[in-house]
Steps between C-alpha positions, in 0.01 A plus 500: 500500500157345548418213262181531295194333657495227236868408548570137592586431862867479583662285767505785757129573467422130523709471818315798651167334422630176652540670837130428547470215748303199379327311777467123463598506134536154346625369167474147362707387204400192304787344303373263233801477269843357570709693250788716620334814363176415684667434836664838545199735461320348799813467713616857434154648558459293818838626623399861434161455666659347808745790523198732499343311791240315294390149602593260216384150408636322192311200360682273255274294275544274196840565335562782748590221743830473311600827670485337846588142403854423624564286191408768246540843662866542402436391141212726394518588132423805291363422157433723204211284384161659550653839587444745216662787692846343532798727442851532638582862596872429553536429126471877449869540581592280202273660243268801546135398481568131564409530868146608413445236233242241599590141422244258367392233750601254227864562594424314821456179300862511383732261685672668792283813510335418833842437653635825352203713604503348851872576532440855375221568749692354796807701401302826477333434837837428659642829363209679668575312824163323496545177698415155364146369553600284799651801678203724414266245657708502817510880507126547467433227757738672744313825439175325595346367180289187528578256218234239418486208257173406330371162622332401174813577297732338755285185500494496120880533485556257789673766711517483878641754749843333480520599130439867576729783609534527876327842501171358373259510794275226370290341230148644500193462283352787301216552748746551785708743297190698403408530868854604594511764228168661588532875458833474317593645165541188287759498224496201266826433319 
């Protein structure tokens, strides 16, 4: 049966379209936040892009440096504060409709909520076999991603190369990163 022309694309049709070869395709991800839920989007998209043969640069700036800082990378947090879309789909199994209920960001101010929500997110990621941030960094570096730390932010936070994950290629200023990412699709996270 042929789907109607206005039907949404399915995974098979997307894969067929992906058979087009992209020449010299580049993507640059800019990570500006150091929360657990802000680390994974860039790392997962970078991983997918690399698997598709796309050149990838990832630039960590301001609090995004926490993602590559050896002292903080294993302790990234997930907070409900400032996130009006927060909900916990696994609660559906306890009470129908509860999984779709959005929680007020004010819940994040309650003692222990950041610890609980961080535990929840890490647990869900582990169930899906998504590796920890440290391992994701190593995977994308092994696939060919170039990881860069922002010089201004590193200077401000008194970070040197010895503070950063071994996969970070260097500390560069914004001008250098802009030159390196010329012609790339830039995704700011």
